[in-house]
Coordinates of C-alpha atoms in Angstrom, one line a residue:
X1084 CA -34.3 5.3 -78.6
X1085 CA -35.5 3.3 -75.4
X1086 CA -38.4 4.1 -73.6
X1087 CA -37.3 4.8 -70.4
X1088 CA -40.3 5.2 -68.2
X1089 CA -43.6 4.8 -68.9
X1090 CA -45.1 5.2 -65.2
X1091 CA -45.6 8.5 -63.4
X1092 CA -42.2 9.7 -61.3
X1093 CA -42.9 8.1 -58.0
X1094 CA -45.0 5.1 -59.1
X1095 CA -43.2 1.6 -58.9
X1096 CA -43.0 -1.4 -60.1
X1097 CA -41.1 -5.0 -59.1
X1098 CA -40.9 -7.6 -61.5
X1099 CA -40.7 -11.3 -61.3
X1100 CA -38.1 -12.6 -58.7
X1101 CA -38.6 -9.7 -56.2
X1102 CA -42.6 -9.1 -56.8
X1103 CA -42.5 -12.8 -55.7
X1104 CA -40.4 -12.4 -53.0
X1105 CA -42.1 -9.5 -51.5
X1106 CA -45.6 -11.3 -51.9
X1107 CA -44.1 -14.4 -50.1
X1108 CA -42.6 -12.3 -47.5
X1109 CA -45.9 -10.4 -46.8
X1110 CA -47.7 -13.0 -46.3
X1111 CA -45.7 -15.5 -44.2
X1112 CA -45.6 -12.4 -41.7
X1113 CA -48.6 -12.2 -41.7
X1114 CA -49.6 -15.7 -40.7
X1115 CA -46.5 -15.7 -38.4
X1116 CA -48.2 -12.9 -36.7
X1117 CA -51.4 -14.9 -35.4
X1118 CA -50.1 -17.9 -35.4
X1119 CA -49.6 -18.3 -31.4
X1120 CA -52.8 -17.4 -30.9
X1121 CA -53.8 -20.7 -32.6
X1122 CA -55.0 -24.0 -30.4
X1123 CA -56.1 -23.8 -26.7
X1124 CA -53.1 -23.1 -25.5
X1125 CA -53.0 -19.9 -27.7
X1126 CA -51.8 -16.4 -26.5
X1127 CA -53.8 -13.1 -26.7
X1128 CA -52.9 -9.9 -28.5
X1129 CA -53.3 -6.3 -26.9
X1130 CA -54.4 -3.6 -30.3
X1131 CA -53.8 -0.2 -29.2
X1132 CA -55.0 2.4 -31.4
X1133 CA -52.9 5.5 -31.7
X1134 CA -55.8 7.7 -32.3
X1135 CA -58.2 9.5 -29.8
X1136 CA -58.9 7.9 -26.6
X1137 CA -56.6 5.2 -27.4
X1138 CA -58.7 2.7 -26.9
X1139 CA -57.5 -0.8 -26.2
X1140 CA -58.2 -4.7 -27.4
X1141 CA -57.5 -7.5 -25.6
X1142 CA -58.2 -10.7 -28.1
X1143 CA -57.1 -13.9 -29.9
X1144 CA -59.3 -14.0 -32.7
X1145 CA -57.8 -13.9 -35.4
X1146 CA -60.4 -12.1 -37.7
X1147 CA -60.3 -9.3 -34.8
X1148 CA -56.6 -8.5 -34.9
X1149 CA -56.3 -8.8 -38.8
X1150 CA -59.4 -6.6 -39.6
X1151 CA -57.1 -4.0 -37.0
X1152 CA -54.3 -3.4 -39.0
X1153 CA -53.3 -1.1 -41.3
X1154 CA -51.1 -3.2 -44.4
X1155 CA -49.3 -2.0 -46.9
X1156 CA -48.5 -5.7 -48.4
X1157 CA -50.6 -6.0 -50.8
X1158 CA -50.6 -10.3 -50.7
X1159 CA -51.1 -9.7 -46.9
X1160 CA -54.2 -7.7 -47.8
X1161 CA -55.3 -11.0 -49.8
X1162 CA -54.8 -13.4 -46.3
X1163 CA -56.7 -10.7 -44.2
X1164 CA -59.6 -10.5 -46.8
X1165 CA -60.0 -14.3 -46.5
X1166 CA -60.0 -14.7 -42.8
X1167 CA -62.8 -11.7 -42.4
X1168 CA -64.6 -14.1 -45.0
X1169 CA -64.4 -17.2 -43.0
X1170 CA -65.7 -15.3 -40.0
X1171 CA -68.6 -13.7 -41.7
X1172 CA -69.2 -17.5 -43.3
X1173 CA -68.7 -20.2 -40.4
X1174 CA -67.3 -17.8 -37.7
X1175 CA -64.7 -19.9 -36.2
X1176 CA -61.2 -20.7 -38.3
X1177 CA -60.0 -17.7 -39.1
X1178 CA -56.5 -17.9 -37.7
X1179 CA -56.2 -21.8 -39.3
X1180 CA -57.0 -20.4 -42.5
X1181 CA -54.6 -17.8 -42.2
X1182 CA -51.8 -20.2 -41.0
X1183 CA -52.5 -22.8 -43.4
X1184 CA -52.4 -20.3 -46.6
X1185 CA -48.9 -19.3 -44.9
X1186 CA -47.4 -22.5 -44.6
X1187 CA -48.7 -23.0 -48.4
X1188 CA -47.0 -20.3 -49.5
X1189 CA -43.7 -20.7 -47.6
X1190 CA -43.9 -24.4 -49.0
X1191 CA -44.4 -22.6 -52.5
X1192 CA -41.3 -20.7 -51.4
X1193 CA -39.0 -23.1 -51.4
X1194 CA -40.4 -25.0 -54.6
X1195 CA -40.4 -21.7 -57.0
X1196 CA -36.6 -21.6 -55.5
X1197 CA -35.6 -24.9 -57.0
X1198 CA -36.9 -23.9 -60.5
X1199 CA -40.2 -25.2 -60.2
X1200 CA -43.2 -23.1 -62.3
X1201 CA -45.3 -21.8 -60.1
X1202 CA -48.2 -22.8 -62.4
X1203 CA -47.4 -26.9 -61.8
X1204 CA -47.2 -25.9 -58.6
X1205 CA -50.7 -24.3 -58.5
X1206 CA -52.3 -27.6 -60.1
X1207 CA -50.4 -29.6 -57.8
X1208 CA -51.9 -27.7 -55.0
X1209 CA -55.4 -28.2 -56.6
X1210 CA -55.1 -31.7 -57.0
X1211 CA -53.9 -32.3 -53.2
X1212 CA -56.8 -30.1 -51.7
X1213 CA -59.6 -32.3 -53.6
X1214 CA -57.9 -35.4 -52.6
X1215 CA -57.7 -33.7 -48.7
X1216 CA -61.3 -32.6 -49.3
X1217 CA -62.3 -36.5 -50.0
X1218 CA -60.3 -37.6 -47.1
X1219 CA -62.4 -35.7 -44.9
X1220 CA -65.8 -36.7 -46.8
X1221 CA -64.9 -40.4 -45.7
X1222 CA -64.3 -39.2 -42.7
X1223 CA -67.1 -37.2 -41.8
X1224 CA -70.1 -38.6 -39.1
X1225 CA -73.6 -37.4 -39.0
X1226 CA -76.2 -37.8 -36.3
X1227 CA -78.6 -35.4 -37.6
X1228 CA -81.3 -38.3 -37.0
X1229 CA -80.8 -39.1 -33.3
X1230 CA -81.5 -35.8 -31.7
X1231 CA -79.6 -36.8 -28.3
X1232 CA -76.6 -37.5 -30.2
X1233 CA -77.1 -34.4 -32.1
X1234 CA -77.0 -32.7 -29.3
X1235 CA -74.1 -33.7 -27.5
X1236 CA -72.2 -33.4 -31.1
X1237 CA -73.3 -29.6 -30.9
X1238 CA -72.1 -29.5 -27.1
X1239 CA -68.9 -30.9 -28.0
X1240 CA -68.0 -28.5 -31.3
X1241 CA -69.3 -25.5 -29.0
X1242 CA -67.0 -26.7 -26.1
X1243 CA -63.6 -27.2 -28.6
X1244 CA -64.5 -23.9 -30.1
X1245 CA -64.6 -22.1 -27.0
X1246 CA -61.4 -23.9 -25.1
X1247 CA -59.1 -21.6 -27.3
X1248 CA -60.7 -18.6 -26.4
X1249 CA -61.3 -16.4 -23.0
X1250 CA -64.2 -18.4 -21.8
X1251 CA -62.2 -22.1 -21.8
X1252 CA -62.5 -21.9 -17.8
X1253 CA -66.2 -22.1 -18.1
X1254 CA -66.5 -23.6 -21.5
X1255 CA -69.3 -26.4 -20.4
X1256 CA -71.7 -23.5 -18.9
X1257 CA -71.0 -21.3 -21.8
X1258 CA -71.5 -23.9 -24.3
X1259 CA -74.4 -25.4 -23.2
X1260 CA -75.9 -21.5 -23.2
X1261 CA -75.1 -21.5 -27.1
X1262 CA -76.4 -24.8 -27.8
X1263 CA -79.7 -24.1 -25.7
X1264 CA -79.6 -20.4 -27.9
X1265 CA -79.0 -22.2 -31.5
X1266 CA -81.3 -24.8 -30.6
X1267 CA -84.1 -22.6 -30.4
X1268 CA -83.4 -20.9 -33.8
X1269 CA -85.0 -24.1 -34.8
X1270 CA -82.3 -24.3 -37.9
X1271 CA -82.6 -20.8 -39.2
X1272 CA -79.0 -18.8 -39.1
X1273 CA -80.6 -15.9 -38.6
X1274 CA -78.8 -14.9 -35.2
X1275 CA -80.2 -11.9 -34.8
X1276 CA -82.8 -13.0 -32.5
X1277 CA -80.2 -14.7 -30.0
X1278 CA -79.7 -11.1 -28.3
X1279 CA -76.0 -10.7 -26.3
X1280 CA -76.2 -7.3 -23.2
X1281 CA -73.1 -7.0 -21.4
X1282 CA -73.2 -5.9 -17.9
X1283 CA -70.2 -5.6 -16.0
X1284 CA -69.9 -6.5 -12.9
X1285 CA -70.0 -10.2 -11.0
X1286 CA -67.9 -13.0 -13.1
X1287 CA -67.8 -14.8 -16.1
X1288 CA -69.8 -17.6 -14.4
X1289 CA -73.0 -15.8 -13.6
X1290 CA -73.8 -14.9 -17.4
X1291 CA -77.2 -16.4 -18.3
X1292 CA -79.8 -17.3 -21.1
X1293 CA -82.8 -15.8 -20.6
X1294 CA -85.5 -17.0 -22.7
X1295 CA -87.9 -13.5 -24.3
X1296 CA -86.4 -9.9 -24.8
X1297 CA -84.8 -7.6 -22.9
X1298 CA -84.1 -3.9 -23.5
X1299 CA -81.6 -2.1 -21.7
X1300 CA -84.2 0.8 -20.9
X1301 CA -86.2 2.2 -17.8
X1302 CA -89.4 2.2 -17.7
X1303 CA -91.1 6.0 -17.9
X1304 CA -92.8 7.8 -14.3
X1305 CA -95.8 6.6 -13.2
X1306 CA -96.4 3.8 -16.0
X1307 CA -97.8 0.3 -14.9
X1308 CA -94.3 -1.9 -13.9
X1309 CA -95.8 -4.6 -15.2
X1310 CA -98.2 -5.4 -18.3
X1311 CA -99.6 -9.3 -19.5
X1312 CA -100.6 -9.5 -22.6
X1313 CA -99.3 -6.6 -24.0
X1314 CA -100.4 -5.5 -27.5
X1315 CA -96.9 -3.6 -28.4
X1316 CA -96.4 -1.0 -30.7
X1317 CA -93.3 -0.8 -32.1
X1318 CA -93.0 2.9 -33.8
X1319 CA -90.1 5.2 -35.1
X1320 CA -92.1 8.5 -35.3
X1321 CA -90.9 12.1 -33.8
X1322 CA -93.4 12.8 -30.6
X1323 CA -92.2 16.8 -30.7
X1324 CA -94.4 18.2 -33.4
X1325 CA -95.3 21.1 -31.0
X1326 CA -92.5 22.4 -32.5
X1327 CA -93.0 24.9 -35.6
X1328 CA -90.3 22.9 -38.3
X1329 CA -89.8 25.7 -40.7
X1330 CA -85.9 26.6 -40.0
X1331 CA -85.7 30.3 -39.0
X1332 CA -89.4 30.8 -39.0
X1333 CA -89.9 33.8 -36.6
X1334 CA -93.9 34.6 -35.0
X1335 CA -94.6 37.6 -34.0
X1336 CA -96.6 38.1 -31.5
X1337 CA -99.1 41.2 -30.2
X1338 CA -99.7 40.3 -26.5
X1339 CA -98.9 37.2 -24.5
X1340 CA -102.1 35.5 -24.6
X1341 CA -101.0 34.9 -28.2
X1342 CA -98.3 33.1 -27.0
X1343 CA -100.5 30.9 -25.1
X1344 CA -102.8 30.3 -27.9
X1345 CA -99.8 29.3 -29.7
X1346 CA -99.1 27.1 -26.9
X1347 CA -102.4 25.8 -26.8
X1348 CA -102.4 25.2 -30.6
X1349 CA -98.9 23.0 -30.1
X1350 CA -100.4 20.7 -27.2
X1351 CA -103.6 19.8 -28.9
X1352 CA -101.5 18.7 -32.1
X1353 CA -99.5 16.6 -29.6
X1354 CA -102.4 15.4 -27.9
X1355 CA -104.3 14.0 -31.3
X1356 CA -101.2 12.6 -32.2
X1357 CA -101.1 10.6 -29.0
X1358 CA -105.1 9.2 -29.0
X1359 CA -104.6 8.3 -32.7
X1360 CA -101.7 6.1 -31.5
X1361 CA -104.2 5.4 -28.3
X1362 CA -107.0 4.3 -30.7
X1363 CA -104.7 1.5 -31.9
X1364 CA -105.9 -0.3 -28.6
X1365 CA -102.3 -1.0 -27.4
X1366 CA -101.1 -0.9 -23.7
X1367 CA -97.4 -0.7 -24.6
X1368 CA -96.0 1.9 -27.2
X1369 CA -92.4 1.8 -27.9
X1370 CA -90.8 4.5 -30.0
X1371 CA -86.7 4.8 -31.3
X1372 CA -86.8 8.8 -30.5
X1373 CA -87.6 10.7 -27.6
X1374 CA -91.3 10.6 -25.9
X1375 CA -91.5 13.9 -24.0
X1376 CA -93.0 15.0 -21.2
X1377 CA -96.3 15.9 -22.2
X1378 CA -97.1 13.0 -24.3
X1379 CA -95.7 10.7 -21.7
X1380 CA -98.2 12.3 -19.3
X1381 CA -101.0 11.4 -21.7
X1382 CA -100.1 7.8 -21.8
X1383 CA -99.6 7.5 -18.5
X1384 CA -103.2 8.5 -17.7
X1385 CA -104.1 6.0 -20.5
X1386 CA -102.5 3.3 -18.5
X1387 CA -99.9 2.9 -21.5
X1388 CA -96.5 1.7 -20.9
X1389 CA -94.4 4.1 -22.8
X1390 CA -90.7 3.0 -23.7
X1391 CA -88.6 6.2 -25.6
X1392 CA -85.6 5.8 -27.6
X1393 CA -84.9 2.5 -27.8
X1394 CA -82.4 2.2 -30.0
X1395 CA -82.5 1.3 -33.6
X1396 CA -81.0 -2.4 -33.0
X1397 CA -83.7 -2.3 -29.8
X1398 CA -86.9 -1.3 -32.1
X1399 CA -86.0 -4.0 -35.0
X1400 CA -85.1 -6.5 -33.2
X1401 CA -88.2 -6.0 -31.1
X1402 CA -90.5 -6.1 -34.0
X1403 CA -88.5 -9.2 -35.5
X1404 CA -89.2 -10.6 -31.7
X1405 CA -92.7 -9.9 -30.4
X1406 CA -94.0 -10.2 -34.8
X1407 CA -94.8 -6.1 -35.0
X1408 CA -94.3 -4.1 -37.9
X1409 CA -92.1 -0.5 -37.2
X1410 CA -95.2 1.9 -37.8
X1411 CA -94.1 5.7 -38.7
X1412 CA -98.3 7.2 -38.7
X1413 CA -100.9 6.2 -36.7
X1414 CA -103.8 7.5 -39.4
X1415 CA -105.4 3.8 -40.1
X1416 CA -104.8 1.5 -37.2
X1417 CA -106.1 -1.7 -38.9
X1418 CA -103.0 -1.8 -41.5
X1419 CA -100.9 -1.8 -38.8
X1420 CA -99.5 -5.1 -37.4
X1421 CA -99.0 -5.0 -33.4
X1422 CA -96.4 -7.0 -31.9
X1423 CA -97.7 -9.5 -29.1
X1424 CA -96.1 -11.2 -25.8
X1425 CA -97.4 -12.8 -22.8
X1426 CA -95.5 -10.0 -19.8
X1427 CA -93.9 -7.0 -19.7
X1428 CA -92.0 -6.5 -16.7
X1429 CA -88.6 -4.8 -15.1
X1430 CA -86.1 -7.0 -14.0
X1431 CA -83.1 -5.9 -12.2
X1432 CA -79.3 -7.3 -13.3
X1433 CA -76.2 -6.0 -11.2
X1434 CA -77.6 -2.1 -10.7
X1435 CA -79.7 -1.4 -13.9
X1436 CA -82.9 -1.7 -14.0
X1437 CA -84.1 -3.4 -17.7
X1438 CA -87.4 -4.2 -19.2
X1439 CA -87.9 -7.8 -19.9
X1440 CA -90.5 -9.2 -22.7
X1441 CA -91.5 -13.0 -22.2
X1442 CA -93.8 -15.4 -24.0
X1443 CA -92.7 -13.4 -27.5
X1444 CA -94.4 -14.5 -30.3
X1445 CA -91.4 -15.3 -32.3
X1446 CA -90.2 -18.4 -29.9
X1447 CA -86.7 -18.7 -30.9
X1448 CA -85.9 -15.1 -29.4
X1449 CA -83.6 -15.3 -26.2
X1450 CA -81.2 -12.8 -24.8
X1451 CA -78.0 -14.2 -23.4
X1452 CA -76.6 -12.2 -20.7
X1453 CA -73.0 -11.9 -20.4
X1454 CA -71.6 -10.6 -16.7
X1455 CA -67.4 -10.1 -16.2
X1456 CA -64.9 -8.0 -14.5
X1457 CA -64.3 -5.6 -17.1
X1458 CA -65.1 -4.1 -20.6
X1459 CA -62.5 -6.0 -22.4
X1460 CA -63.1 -9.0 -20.9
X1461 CA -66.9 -8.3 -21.9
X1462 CA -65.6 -7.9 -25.3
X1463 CA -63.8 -11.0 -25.5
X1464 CA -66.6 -13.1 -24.4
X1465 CA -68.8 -11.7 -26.9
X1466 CA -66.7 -12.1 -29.6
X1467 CA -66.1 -15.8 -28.1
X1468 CA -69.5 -16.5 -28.1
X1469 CA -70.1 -15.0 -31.2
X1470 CA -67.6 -17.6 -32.4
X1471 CA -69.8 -20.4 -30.8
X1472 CA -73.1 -19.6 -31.7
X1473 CA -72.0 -19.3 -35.9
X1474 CA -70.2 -22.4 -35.4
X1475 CA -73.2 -24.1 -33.9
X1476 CA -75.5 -22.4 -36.8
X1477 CA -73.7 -23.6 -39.2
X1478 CA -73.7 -27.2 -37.7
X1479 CA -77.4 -27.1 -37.3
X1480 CA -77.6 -26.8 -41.0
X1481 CA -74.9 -29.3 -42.2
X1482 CA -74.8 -31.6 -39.5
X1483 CA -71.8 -33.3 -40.7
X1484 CA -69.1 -33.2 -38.1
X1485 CA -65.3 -34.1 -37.7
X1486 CA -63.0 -34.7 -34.6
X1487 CA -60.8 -32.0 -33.8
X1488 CA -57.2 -31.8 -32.7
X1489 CA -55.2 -32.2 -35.1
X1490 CA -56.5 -35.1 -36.6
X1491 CA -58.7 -34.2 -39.3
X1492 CA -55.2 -32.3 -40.8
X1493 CA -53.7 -35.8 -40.1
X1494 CA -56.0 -37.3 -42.2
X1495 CA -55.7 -35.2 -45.3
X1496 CA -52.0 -35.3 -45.0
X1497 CA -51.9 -39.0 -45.2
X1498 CA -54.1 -39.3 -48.0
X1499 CA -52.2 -36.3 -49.5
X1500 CA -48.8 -38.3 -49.6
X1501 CA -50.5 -40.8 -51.1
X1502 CA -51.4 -39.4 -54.0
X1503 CA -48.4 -37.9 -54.5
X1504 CA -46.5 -41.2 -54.8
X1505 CA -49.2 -42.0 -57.2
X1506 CA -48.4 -39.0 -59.4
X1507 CA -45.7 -38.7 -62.0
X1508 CA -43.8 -35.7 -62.7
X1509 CA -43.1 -32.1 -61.1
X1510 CA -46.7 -31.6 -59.5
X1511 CA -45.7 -34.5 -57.0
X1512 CA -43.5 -32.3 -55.5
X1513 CA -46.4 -29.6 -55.1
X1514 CA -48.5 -32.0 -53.7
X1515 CA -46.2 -33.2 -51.4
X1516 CA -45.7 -29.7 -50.3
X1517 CA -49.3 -29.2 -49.7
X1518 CA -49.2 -32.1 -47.0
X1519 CA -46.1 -31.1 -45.3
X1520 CA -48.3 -27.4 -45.0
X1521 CA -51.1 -29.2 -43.8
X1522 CA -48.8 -30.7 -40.8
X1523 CA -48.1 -27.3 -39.9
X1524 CA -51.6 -26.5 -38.2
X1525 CA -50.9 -29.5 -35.3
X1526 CA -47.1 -28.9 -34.7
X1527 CA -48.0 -25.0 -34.3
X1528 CA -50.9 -26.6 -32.1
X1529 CA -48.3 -28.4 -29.9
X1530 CA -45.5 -25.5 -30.4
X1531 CA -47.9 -23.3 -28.7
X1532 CA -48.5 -25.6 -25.7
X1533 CA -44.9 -25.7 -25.2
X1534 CA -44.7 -29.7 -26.2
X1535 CA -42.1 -30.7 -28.4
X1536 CA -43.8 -30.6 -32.0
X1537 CA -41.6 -32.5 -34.0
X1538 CA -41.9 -36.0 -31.2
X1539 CA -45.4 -35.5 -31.3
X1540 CA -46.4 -35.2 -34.7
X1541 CA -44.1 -37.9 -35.8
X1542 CA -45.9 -40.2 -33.2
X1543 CA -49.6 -39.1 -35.0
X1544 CA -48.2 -40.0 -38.1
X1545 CA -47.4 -43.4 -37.2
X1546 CA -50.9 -43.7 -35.4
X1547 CA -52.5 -42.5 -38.3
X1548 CA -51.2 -45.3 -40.6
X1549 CA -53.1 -47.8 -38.1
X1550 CA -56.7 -48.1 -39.3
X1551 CA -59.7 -46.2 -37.5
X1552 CA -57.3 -44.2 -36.0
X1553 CA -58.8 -41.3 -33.5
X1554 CA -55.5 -39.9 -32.5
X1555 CA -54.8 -36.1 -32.1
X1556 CA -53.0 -33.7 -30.0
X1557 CA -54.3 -34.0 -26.4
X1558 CA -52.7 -30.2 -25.2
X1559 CA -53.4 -31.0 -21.6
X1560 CA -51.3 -34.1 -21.0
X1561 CA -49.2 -33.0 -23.6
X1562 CA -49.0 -36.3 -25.7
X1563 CA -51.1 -38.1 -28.1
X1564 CA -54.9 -38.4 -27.0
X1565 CA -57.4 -40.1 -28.1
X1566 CA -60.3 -37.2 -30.2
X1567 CA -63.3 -39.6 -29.5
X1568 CA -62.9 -40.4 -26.0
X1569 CA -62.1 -36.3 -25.0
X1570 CA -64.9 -35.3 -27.2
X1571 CA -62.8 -33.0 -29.1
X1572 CA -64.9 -32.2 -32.2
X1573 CA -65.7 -29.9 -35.2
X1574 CA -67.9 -28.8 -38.0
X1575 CA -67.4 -30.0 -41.2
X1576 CA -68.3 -27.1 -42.6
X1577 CA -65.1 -25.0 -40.8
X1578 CA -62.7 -27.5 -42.1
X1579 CA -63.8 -27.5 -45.1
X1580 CA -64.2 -23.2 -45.7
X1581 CA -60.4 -23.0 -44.1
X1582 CA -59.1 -25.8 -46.4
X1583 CA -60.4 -24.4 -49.5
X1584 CA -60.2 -20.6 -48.8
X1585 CA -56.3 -21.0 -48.1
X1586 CA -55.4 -23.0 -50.9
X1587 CA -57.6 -20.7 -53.3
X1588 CA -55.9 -17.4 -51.4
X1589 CA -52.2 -19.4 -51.5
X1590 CA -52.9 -19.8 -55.5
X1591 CA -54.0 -16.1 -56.2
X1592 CA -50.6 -15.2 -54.7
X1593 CA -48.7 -17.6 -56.3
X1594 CA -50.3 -16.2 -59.8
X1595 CA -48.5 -12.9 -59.2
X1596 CA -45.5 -12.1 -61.1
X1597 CA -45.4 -8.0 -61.1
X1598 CA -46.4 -5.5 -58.5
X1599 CA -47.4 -2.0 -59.7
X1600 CA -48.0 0.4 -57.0
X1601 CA -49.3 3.5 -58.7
X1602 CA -47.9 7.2 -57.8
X1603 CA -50.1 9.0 -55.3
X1604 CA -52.7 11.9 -57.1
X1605 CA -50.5 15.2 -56.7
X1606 CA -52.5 17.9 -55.1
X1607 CA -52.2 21.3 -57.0
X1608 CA -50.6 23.8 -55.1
X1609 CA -53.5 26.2 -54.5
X1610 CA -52.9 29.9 -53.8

């Protein structure tokens, strides 16, 4: 007797040819999908959510419009995973690394089709992305030494980052506002102290770096507009403890100058509250709830600049900023560490009125303000900038860098082929496969632009079998450029994450032979 079914009624399962298939299928759309949003010349996706508000997206970052959608395909789930890992690792890449693993697997297609085991093709694979990864170590230059070169190398990776994004108008203004941001982190990749406020209103062109901290708050009635040295403390404490806390507690009462005892009572506790905090010799006290009226009152007479609920992101970046600690009591003032800067003052941007810290005691804090026409535009640059700044991060780190364009893909194709002539049997078919993939990134580049791909990148690979070859794509004159001499350039690091995140992503899909999709949990029909 055969066993007929061993899964639950609606799970179910595809085997070999058709699990394959399906995985394939998955994931080339996927990579189809942001594929023209790839190079400078790169188009931008609208994301509409169905749900409330319907609130729309306006972007070409590849990360952004994966992490939006809802899959089913459980191979494309693999290539959206990786490219939300190369933007939380080096920030820029994630529709390459997306496209790349693509082109792999439609490569891998066409190889598994003509009887090859997908398992020589996996070792192929692995062989061609260590010998492309050792094309680009040859490759690489690194002018962590000479500070002015350094510097323009940072310029130049911010600037070819940012020309396939929103801000490529004004990519020299924007980049030289990331480099002068990253440059101040002084190496660390911490990039929580490079602060980014949208204000809408005015263009793209008037955003600015401004060096200190600014909070998008007012400052309180009758408070000193301006403080210099200001001893800050940074507090998340409840200033309403006039309030009895016991839920449903009820006092009763025999006359009405009871009540006012009571009232009495409640401000004096308020009042001790507030000269404890006094007693820490501050003249600014900034607290994540609400200050009310009364206390605000007392600390006004004290000459005390009080700031309320400044928002969590506002309190701990502020104490990361001005070197505070976030105090909750106030009962032993020496134990608690004050934040410092040289002026408090308000500063006006568009219509709103902020509060602007300067002279911080953490240096590397800066706040970059971002002006445009709209909220999605807003959006865009900060995710565009966001973009930058990793990038840059990164760089500051691992100062190795590469020229962009095309070419470094050039590079590792070339060396690619070569090894697979080198390499008997089946896997030289894989690893010629892996090249041909690798050619895919600067013919989509050029497809994008409207150039004709197949010219162009047959004319690279000819100028790439000349020695010390610079060529690449150059998207505005539509022919081949020279990387150098535009200044087209990129981190090391990028190339490196997208070439070995693809090829590790393309294998884990290759690996699959069976999906099993398991039947949903029944609910029990409750009377």
């Amino acid at each position: 007797m055969a066993v007929d079914r061993i899964l639950k009624d609606d799970a179910s399962e595809e085997k070999g040819e058709r699990a394959r298939m399906a995985s394939f299928v998955g994931a080339m759309a996927i990579a189809d999908l942001v594929k023209t949003t790839l190079g400078p010349k790169g188009m931008d996706k609208i994301l509409q959510s169905t749900g409330r508000g319907q609130s729309v997206t306006v972007t070409n970052d590849g990360a952004t419009i994966l992490k939006s959608l809802h899959i089913d395909n459980p191979a494309a789930k693999v290539l959206v995973d990786i490219s939300k890992v190369q933007d939380d690792e080096v920030g820029d890449g994630t529709t390459s690394v997306v496209v790349l693993a693509g082109e792999l697997l439609r490569e891998a297609e066409k190889l598994v089709n003509s009887k090859i085991h997908p398992m020589t093709i996996i070792s192929g694979y692995r062989m061609a992305a260590d010998a492309a990864r050792n094309a680009l170590l040859q490759k690489v230059v690194d002018n962590k030494e000479d500070a002015e070169k350094f510097r323009s190398d940072l310029m130049k990776i911010a600037m070819t980052t940012l020309s396939s994004k929103i801000l490529s108008q004004d990519k020299e203004h924007f980049a030289k506002l990331a480099v002068d941001a990253v440059m101040r982190l002084k190496g660390s990749t911490n990039l929580e102290a490079i602060q980014i406020i949208k204000k809408p209103g005015g263009s793209l062109k008037d955003s600015f770096l401004d060096e200190g901290f600014i909070l998008d708050k007012k400052i309180g009635i009758g408070q000193p507009k301006r403080i210099e040295d200001a001893k800050i403390l940074v507090a998340n404490t409840a200033m309403d403890t006039d309030k009895v806390k016991i839920y449903g507690a009820r006092v009763r009462v025999d006359s009405m100058s009871k009540v006012a005892e009571i009232e009495a009572a409640e401000k004096q506790k308020m009042r001790e509250k507030v000269q404890k905090i006094i007693g820490h010799g501050i003249n600014c006290f900034i607290n994540r709830q609400l200050i009310y009226n009364f206390p605000e009152e007392l600390f006004a007479d004290a000459g005390i600049l009080a700031i309320e609920h400044a928002d969590f992101d506002g309190i701990e970046r502020l104490a990361l900023v001005t070197g505070g600690e976030i105090a909750s009591t106030f009962d032993n003032p020496e134990s608690v560490k004050l934040g410092h800067c040289k002026l408090i003052e308000e500063i006006m941007i568009g219509e709103d009125k902020l509060i602007h810290f300067s002279g911080c005691e953490m240096g590397q804090a800066c706040t970059i303000v971002l002006r445009g026409a709209s909220h999605h535009v807003l959006d865009e640059a900060e995710r565009s900038l966001h973009d930058a700044l990793c990038v840059l991060s990164q760089t500051v780190n691992d100062s190795r860098v590469l020229l962009g364009g095309g070419w470094p893909e050039m590079i590792m194709a070339k060396d690619v082929d070569e090894l697979a002539r080198k390499t008997p049997g089946k896997k030289s078919l894989a690893i010629e496969a892996f090249s041909r993939a690798l050619l895919a990134i600067p013919t989509i580049i050029a497809d994008n632009a409207g150039l004709d791909s197949a010219e162009l990148v047959a004319q690279l690979r000819a100028e790439h079998h000349k020695e010390e070859c610079n060529a690449g794509i150059d998207v505005i004159s539509g022919s081949v450029g020279d990387m150098a001499a535009l200044g087209i350039s990129e981190a090391f690091k990028v190339k490196q994450a997208v070439l070995l995140s693809a090829t590790e992503a393309a294998e884990m899909i290759l690996r699959v032979d069976e999906i099993i999709s398991c039947a949903p949990r029944r609910r029990e029909d409750r009377m």
